[in-house]
Coordinates of C-alpha atoms in Angstrom, one line a residue:
M8 CA 66.2 65.6 60.6
T9 CA 65.2 62.2 62.2
Q10 CA 64.1 62.4 65.8
D11 CA 66.7 60.9 67.1
H12 CA 69.0 63.7 65.5
Q13 CA 66.5 66.4 66.6
T14 CA 66.5 64.7 70.5
L15 CA 70.1 65.4 70.9
T16 CA 71.0 67.6 73.4
V17 CA 74.9 68.9 73.6
P18 CA 76.3 68.4 77.4
A19 CA 76.1 71.4 79.7
P20 CA 80.2 73.3 80.7
P21 CA 81.2 72.5 83.8
A22 CA 78.9 74.9 86.7
I23 CA 82.8 76.6 87.2
L24 CA 81.7 78.4 83.4
D25 CA 78.6 79.9 83.8
R26 CA 77.9 83.2 84.2
L27 CA 81.1 84.7 84.4
Q28 CA 81.9 88.6 85.5
G29 CA 83.5 90.4 84.1
R30 CA 85.9 92.5 86.5
D31 CA 89.1 95.1 87.3
C32 CA 91.7 95.0 88.3
P33 CA 91.7 93.5 91.4
V34 CA 94.6 95.2 93.7
C35 CA 94.5 98.6 92.3
G36 CA 90.7 98.8 91.0
T37 CA 91.6 100.5 87.7
P38 CA 88.8 99.4 85.2
E39 CA 89.3 96.9 83.2
R40 CA 89.3 99.1 79.7
G41 CA 92.7 100.9 81.3
A42 CA 94.4 97.0 80.6
R43 CA 96.2 95.9 78.1
P44 CA 95.9 92.2 76.2
F45 CA 97.7 89.7 77.9
L46 CA 96.3 86.7 76.6
S47 CA 93.5 85.2 74.9
A48 CA 91.2 82.6 76.7
S49 CA 92.1 79.1 76.3
I50 CA 89.6 76.4 78.0
D51 CA 88.3 73.4 77.5
P52 CA 84.8 72.5 78.9
A53 CA 85.7 68.8 78.7
R54 CA 88.7 68.9 80.1
I55 CA 87.3 70.6 83.3
G56 CA 87.2 68.0 86.0
A57 CA 87.2 67.0 89.7
L58 CA 92.0 68.2 90.0
S59 CA 91.5 71.6 87.3
Y60 CA 90.8 73.2 91.2
A61 CA 93.1 70.4 93.2
S62 CA 96.5 72.0 94.5
R63 CA 99.9 70.6 92.6
K64 CA 97.9 69.5 89.8
I65 CA 99.1 67.9 86.4
P66 CA 99.3 71.1 83.2
E67 CA 96.8 71.7 82.3
F68 CA 97.4 74.9 80.8
M69 CA 93.8 76.6 80.7
T70 CA 93.2 79.9 81.4
F71 CA 90.4 82.9 81.2
R72 CA 91.1 85.8 79.2
L73 CA 94.1 87.9 81.0
V74 CA 94.5 91.0 80.6
R75 CA 97.8 93.0 82.2
C76 CA 97.0 95.9 84.4
G77 CA 98.2 99.4 83.4
T78 CA 98.2 101.0 86.5
C79 CA 99.8 98.3 89.1
E80 CA 100.7 95.6 86.4
T81 CA 99.0 92.4 88.0
V82 CA 98.0 90.5 85.5
Y83 CA 94.6 88.8 85.7
A84 CA 91.1 87.7 84.2
A85 CA 89.2 90.4 82.4
E86 CA 86.2 87.5 83.1
A87 CA 85.9 85.4 86.1
P88 CA 83.5 83.0 87.9
G89 CA 82.0 83.9 91.2
A90 CA 83.1 83.8 94.5
E91 CA 80.2 81.5 95.4
A92 CA 81.2 79.8 91.9
L93 CA 84.8 79.3 92.9
A94 CA 84.1 78.6 96.6
R95 CA 82.4 75.4 94.8
A96 CA 84.9 73.9 92.8
Y97 CA 87.2 74.4 95.4
R98 CA 85.2 73.0 97.7
E99 CA 84.7 70.1 95.3
A100 CA 88.1 69.1 94.8
G101 CA 90.9 66.8 94.8
Y102 CA 93.6 66.3 96.5
D103 CA 96.3 63.9 95.6
S104 CA 99.9 65.8 95.9
A105 CA 100.0 64.7 100.0
E106 CA 104.1 64.0 99.8
E107 CA 104.1 67.8 97.4
A108 CA 103.0 69.7 100.4
K109 CA 105.5 68.0 102.9
Y110 CA 108.3 69.0 100.7
A111 CA 106.6 72.7 100.4
A112 CA 105.6 72.8 103.6
R113 CA 109.1 72.6 104.8
T114 CA 110.3 74.8 101.7
Y115 CA 107.9 78.1 103.5
A116 CA 109.4 77.3 106.8
E117 CA 112.6 77.8 106.1
A118 CA 112.3 80.4 103.8
L119 CA 110.1 83.0 106.2
A120 CA 111.9 81.8 109.7
P121 CA 114.8 84.5 109.5
R122 CA 112.1 86.6 108.3
L123 CA 110.3 86.5 111.9
G124 CA 113.0 87.2 114.6
P125 CA 113.1 84.9 117.6
A126 CA 110.5 83.7 120.1
G127 CA 109.4 86.0 123.4
R128 CA 110.9 89.8 121.5
G129 CA 107.4 91.8 122.2
A130 CA 106.4 92.4 119.3
E131 CA 108.1 90.1 117.0
P132 CA 105.5 87.9 116.3
R133 CA 106.1 83.9 117.2
G134 CA 104.3 82.9 120.3
G135 CA 101.6 84.2 119.5
A136 CA 98.4 82.7 116.9
A137 CA 98.8 82.0 113.7
L138 CA 96.4 81.6 110.5
E139 CA 96.5 80.3 106.7
I140 CA 94.5 80.8 104.1
G141 CA 94.7 77.2 102.2
A142 CA 95.8 75.3 104.2
G143 CA 95.4 72.1 102.1
S144 CA 96.0 69.0 104.5
G145 CA 97.4 70.9 107.1
V146 CA 101.2 70.6 107.0
F147 CA 103.0 73.5 106.9
L148 CA 101.2 74.3 110.3
Q149 CA 103.3 71.7 111.9
E150 CA 106.7 74.2 111.0
L151 CA 104.5 77.4 112.2
L152 CA 104.3 75.1 116.0
D153 CA 107.8 73.6 115.4
L154 CA 108.9 77.7 115.0
G155 CA 107.7 78.6 118.2
F156 CA 103.4 79.7 117.5
A157 CA 101.7 79.1 120.3
E158 CA 97.8 79.0 118.1
V159 CA 97.8 78.1 115.1
I160 CA 94.7 77.9 112.6
G161 CA 94.6 76.8 108.8
I162 CA 91.4 77.3 106.6
E163 CA 91.0 75.2 103.3
P164 CA 87.5 74.8 101.9
S165 CA 88.3 71.0 100.4
H166 CA 87.3 67.8 102.2
D167 CA 89.1 65.9 100.5
A168 CA 92.5 67.7 101.2
V169 CA 91.5 67.7 105.3
A170 CA 90.5 64.5 105.6
A171 CA 94.4 63.9 104.7
A172 CA 95.1 65.7 106.8
P173 CA 97.5 64.0 110.0
A174 CA 95.4 63.5 112.6
A175 CA 97.3 65.6 115.3
L176 CA 96.5 68.8 112.9
R177 CA 93.0 68.5 112.0
P178 CA 91.5 70.7 115.1
H179 CA 93.7 73.2 113.6
L180 CA 92.3 73.3 110.3
R181 CA 88.2 74.7 109.7
V182 CA 86.9 74.1 106.2
G183 CA 86.0 77.0 104.0
V184 CA 87.0 79.8 102.8
F185 CA 88.3 83.5 104.7
D186 CA 86.4 84.9 106.7
P187 CA 87.8 87.7 109.2
A188 CA 84.6 88.3 110.4
Q189 CA 85.1 84.8 112.2
H190 CA 88.6 86.1 113.7
A191 CA 89.5 89.1 116.5
P192 CA 91.0 91.6 114.8
G193 CA 94.2 92.2 116.1
S194 CA 94.5 88.5 117.5
L195 CA 96.5 87.6 114.9
S196 CA 100.2 87.3 115.0
L197 CA 101.1 86.1 111.9
V198 CA 99.0 85.4 108.5
C199 CA 100.4 83.1 105.4
C200 CA 98.2 82.5 102.4
F201 CA 100.5 80.3 99.6
Q202 CA 100.5 79.8 96.5
T203 CA 97.2 81.2 96.7
L204 CA 96.6 84.7 96.3
E205 CA 96.7 83.6 93.0
H206 CA 93.3 81.5 93.5
V207 CA 91.0 84.0 95.9
P208 CA 88.5 86.6 93.7
D209 CA 89.8 89.7 95.6
P210 CA 93.0 89.4 97.2
R211 CA 93.2 93.1 98.5
G212 CA 90.3 92.1 100.4
L213 CA 91.9 89.6 101.6
T214 CA 95.1 91.7 102.6
R215 CA 93.5 94.3 104.1
A216 CA 91.4 92.6 106.1
A217 CA 95.0 90.4 107.0
Y218 CA 95.7 94.1 108.2
D219 CA 93.4 94.7 110.4
L220 CA 93.2 90.6 111.6
L221 CA 97.4 91.4 112.7
R222 CA 98.3 93.1 116.5
P223 CA 101.3 96.0 115.7
G224 CA 103.7 94.2 115.1
G225 CA 102.6 91.2 113.3
R226 CA 103.9 90.2 109.6
I227 CA 102.2 89.3 106.4
A228 CA 103.2 86.5 104.4
F229 CA 102.4 85.2 100.9
V230 CA 104.5 82.9 98.4
T231 CA 103.6 83.5 94.2
H232 CA 103.9 83.2 91.0
D233 CA 106.2 85.8 89.6
Y234 CA 104.9 86.1 85.8
R235 CA 107.9 88.2 84.7
A236 CA 110.4 85.4 86.2
P237 CA 112.3 84.5 82.8
I238 CA 111.4 81.2 83.1
N239 CA 107.6 81.8 82.9
R240 CA 108.2 84.4 80.6
L241 CA 110.3 81.3 78.1
L242 CA 107.4 78.9 78.8
G243 CA 105.0 81.4 77.6
R244 CA 101.1 79.7 77.4
R245 CA 103.5 76.4 78.5
S246 CA 104.7 78.1 81.6
P247 CA 101.8 75.9 85.0
I248 CA 101.3 79.0 86.3
I249 CA 98.5 79.1 83.4
D250 CA 96.1 77.8 84.7
I251 CA 92.2 77.9 85.2
E252 CA 92.5 78.0 88.9
H253 CA 94.6 82.4 88.3
M254 CA 92.3 84.6 88.9
Q255 CA 95.5 87.1 89.1
L256 CA 99.2 87.1 89.1
F257 CA 102.0 88.8 90.8
C258 CA 105.4 90.6 89.7
P259 CA 107.6 92.4 92.8
A260 CA 105.7 95.3 91.6
S261 CA 101.8 94.5 91.7
L262 CA 103.0 93.0 95.2
R263 CA 104.5 95.6 96.9
R264 CA 101.4 97.9 96.7
L265 CA 99.1 95.1 97.7
L266 CA 101.1 95.4 100.2
G267 CA 101.5 99.1 100.7
E268 CA 97.7 100.1 99.8
A269 CA 97.2 97.3 102.5
G270 CA 99.1 99.5 104.8
F271 CA 102.5 97.2 105.3
G272 CA 105.7 98.3 106.1
E273 CA 108.9 96.8 105.9
I274 CA 108.2 94.9 102.8
A275 CA 110.9 92.1 101.5
I276 CA 109.8 90.1 98.4
G277 CA 113.0 87.9 96.6
P278 CA 112.7 84.8 94.3
L279 CA 111.8 81.3 96.2
R280 CA 113.4 78.4 95.7
N281 CA 111.3 75.1 95.4
R282 CA 112.8 72.1 96.9
Y283 CA 110.1 68.8 95.4
P284 CA 111.4 65.0 93.5
L285 CA 112.9 65.0 90.4
R286 CA 109.2 63.5 89.8
Y287 CA 107.0 66.2 90.1
W288 CA 109.6 68.5 88.0
L289 CA 108.7 66.7 86.0
R290 CA 104.7 65.9 85.9
L291 CA 105.0 69.6 85.4
L292 CA 107.6 70.1 82.3
P293 CA 105.6 70.7 79.0
L294 CA 106.8 67.7 77.3
P295 CA 105.0 66.7 73.9
G296 CA 102.4 63.5 73.3
P297 CA 104.4 60.5 74.6
L298 CA 107.7 62.1 76.3
K299 CA 106.7 62.6 79.0
P300 CA 105.5 59.2 80.6
A301 CA 108.8 58.4 79.3
A302 CA 111.2 60.6 81.0
L303 CA 108.8 59.8 84.0
S304 CA 109.2 56.0 83.8
A305 CA 112.9 55.4 82.7
A306 CA 113.0 58.7 86.4
E307 CA 112.0 55.7 88.7
A308 CA 113.0 52.7 86.7
L309 CA 116.8 54.3 87.2
G310 CA 115.9 55.0 91.2
L311 CA 115.3 59.2 90.8
G312 CA 111.7 59.8 90.6
R313 CA 111.8 60.6 94.7
R314 CA 115.1 62.4 94.7
S315 CA 114.6 65.8 96.5
V316 CA 116.1 68.7 93.9
G317 CA 115.8 72.2 94.3
L318 CA 114.9 75.4 91.9
N319 CA 114.6 77.8 91.4
V320 CA 110.9 77.5 88.7
G321 CA 110.5 81.6 88.5
N322 CA 108.2 82.2 92.9
L323 CA 108.5 84.9 95.1
L324 CA 108.7 85.6 99.0
S325 CA 107.0 88.2 99.9
V326 CA 107.1 89.5 103.8
A327 CA 105.7 92.1 105.4
R328 CA 104.7 93.7 108.8
K329 CA 102.0 95.7 110.4
P330 CA 103.7 99.6 111.4
L331 CA 103.8 99.4 115.5

């Protein structure tokens, strides 16, 4: 072997892959040995980049080893990065989805408003303080203000996402991860976590902390993927929900367990119809080779790329209430 060959080194794997930690079920705590295989690991370190931990990216279809809990039916990564590594990855993530974020915020507001009740009705949450965990550029905070909340707070780890926030909303955003100690118990009327619960290392801890921070009668709202939805079962490994970002995936049964064991009542879980520009839906399609760029080019050439299209793609809205 020549000296040149002896000095060649293999590039180090991305930091997010260092020191993966074994996990038990993050919803009910059942040991991993009681889970069933769901999907084998599929990760190419060379493809992990600045947008791998960004919202609404082009799907990469990479995942850690996934198992399904035999007790509560949650699907989760059996080995995953620790909390500090995840926080660092999201802090350094890029942001390029401002247009899609506005569509998502409008969808969530329209779906959530009927669940809140009219403003000013005693224990009803409108008029109080609302917290969004995983707020991105903060555009949903404006929707909350329009719904009548007196104070809104958004927690977002990505510096790039916060930098993209409208100037009027930046004072309402805090850069970092959710820390219950920064909020007084019983001080909030609403806690929102939209397309973020899959990403956190401890969804059970987050849900129980939210319960403590809510005033009696306050509500929690999740938007999550449903791994049991027909479209996700059909696509399998090629579904956009199969992603290195997702530490766990939910279904109605696992969400009901998560919320019920935290103490919430009046749990309502149902499908959510998302509305996005056609170009975004085309980006999500698992089209082979050159077909995806061809489809995107054709849509733009025909003037259809910006046309909004509403679809049920297997997402769930969960709303629950802290008892009076």
